[in-house]
């Protein structure tokens, strides 16, 4: 029996499976996916920055409602128009021209 036990060999375990990609196609796929994620993040950031004025305008509007100083509403509308449109076009508008522009 001992002789049979001495003839037994140690079981060889297989090599650990590598999680690294082995072909160029995987690297290309990783670059494409990573670029796509960066592009989506960049577009959302641009959209966030573009619409940031709305957050502040709504906050200021709620303050105007609380204080009931509705005359400040016209100033708020003018500031929003300056943000959204060309400054040269909007800044000089007053009186009737301003109301026509708003309509």
Coordinates of C-alpha atoms in Angstrom, one line a residue:
X1 CA 0.0 0.0 0.0
X2 CA 2.8 2.4 0.8
X3 CA 4.4 1.7 -2.5
X4 CA 1.2 2.7 -4.3
X5 CA 1.0 5.9 -2.2
X6 CA 4.6 6.8 -3.1
X7 CA 3.8 6.5 -6.8
X8 CA 1.1 9.2 -6.5
X9 CA 2.0 12.6 -7.7
X10 CA 0.9 16.0 -6.5
X11 CA -2.1 17.4 -8.4
X12 CA -1.0 20.3 -10.5
X13 CA -3.4 23.2 -10.4
X14 CA -4.1 25.1 -13.6
X15 CA -2.8 28.7 -14.0
X16 CA -5.0 31.4 -12.7
X17 CA -7.2 32.9 -15.3
X18 CA -6.1 36.4 -16.3
X19 CA -8.6 39.2 -16.4
X20 CA -6.5 41.2 -18.7
X21 CA -7.7 41.3 -22.3
X22 CA -5.5 39.3 -24.7
X23 CA -6.3 40.8 -28.0
X24 CA -6.1 44.2 -29.5
X25 CA -9.9 44.3 -30.1
X26 CA -10.6 44.4 -26.4
X27 CA -8.2 47.4 -25.9
X28 CA -10.0 49.1 -28.8
X29 CA -13.4 48.4 -27.2
X30 CA -12.2 49.7 -23.8
X31 CA -11.0 52.9 -25.5
X32 CA -14.3 53.3 -27.3
X33 CA -16.4 52.7 -24.2
X34 CA -14.2 55.0 -22.1
X35 CA -14.4 57.7 -24.7
X36 CA -18.2 57.4 -24.9
X37 CA -18.5 57.7 -21.1
X38 CA -16.4 60.8 -21.1
X39 CA -18.4 62.3 -24.0
X40 CA -21.7 61.7 -22.1
X41 CA -20.3 63.3 -19.0
X42 CA -19.0 66.3 -21.0
X43 CA -22.4 66.8 -22.7
X44 CA -24.3 66.6 -19.4
X45 CA -21.9 69.1 -17.8
X46 CA -22.4 71.5 -20.7
X47 CA -26.2 71.1 -20.4
X48 CA -26.0 71.7 -16.6
X49 CA -23.9 74.8 -17.1
X50 CA -26.2 76.0 -19.8
X51 CA -29.3 75.7 -17.6
X52 CA -27.7 76.9 -14.3
X53 CA -29.2 80.4 -14.8
X54 CA -32.7 78.8 -14.4
X55 CA -31.9 77.5 -10.9
X56 CA -30.8 81.0 -9.7
X57 CA -33.7 82.7 -11.5
X58 CA -36.2 80.4 -9.8
X59 CA -34.6 81.0 -6.5
X60 CA -34.8 84.8 -7.0
X61 CA -38.4 84.5 -8.2
X62 CA -39.4 82.7 -5.0
X63 CA -37.7 85.5 -3.0
X64 CA -39.6 88.1 -5.0
X65 CA -42.9 86.3 -4.2
X66 CA -42.0 86.2 -0.5
X67 CA -41.2 89.9 -0.3
X68 CA -44.0 90.8 -2.7
X69 CA -41.7 93.3 -4.5
X70 CA -43.1 92.6 -7.9
X71 CA -41.3 95.6 -9.4
X72 CA -38.1 93.5 -9.2
X73 CA -39.6 91.0 -11.6
X74 CA -38.9 93.2 -14.5
X75 CA -35.2 93.4 -13.6
X76 CA -35.1 89.6 -13.3
X77 CA -36.7 89.2 -16.7
X78 CA -34.2 91.6 -18.2
X79 CA -31.3 89.7 -16.7
X80 CA -32.6 86.4 -18.0
X81 CA -33.0 88.0 -21.5
X82 CA -29.4 89.2 -21.4
X83 CA -28.2 85.7 -20.6
X84 CA -30.2 84.0 -23.3
X85 CA -29.8 86.5 -26.1
X86 CA -27.2 88.8 -27.6
X87 CA -26.3 91.5 -25.1
X88 CA -26.1 94.2 -27.8
X89 CA -29.6 93.4 -28.9
X90 CA -31.3 93.3 -25.5
X91 CA -29.4 95.8 -23.3
X92 CA -30.5 98.9 -25.2
X93 CA -34.2 98.0 -25.2
X94 CA -36.5 100.2 -23.0
X95 CA -40.1 101.1 -22.9
X96 CA -42.3 100.1 -25.8
X97 CA -39.4 98.4 -27.6
X98 CA -38.8 96.2 -24.6
X99 CA -42.4 95.2 -24.4
X100 CA -42.5 94.5 -28.1
X101 CA -39.4 92.3 -27.7
X102 CA -41.0 90.4 -24.9
X103 CA -44.1 89.8 -26.9

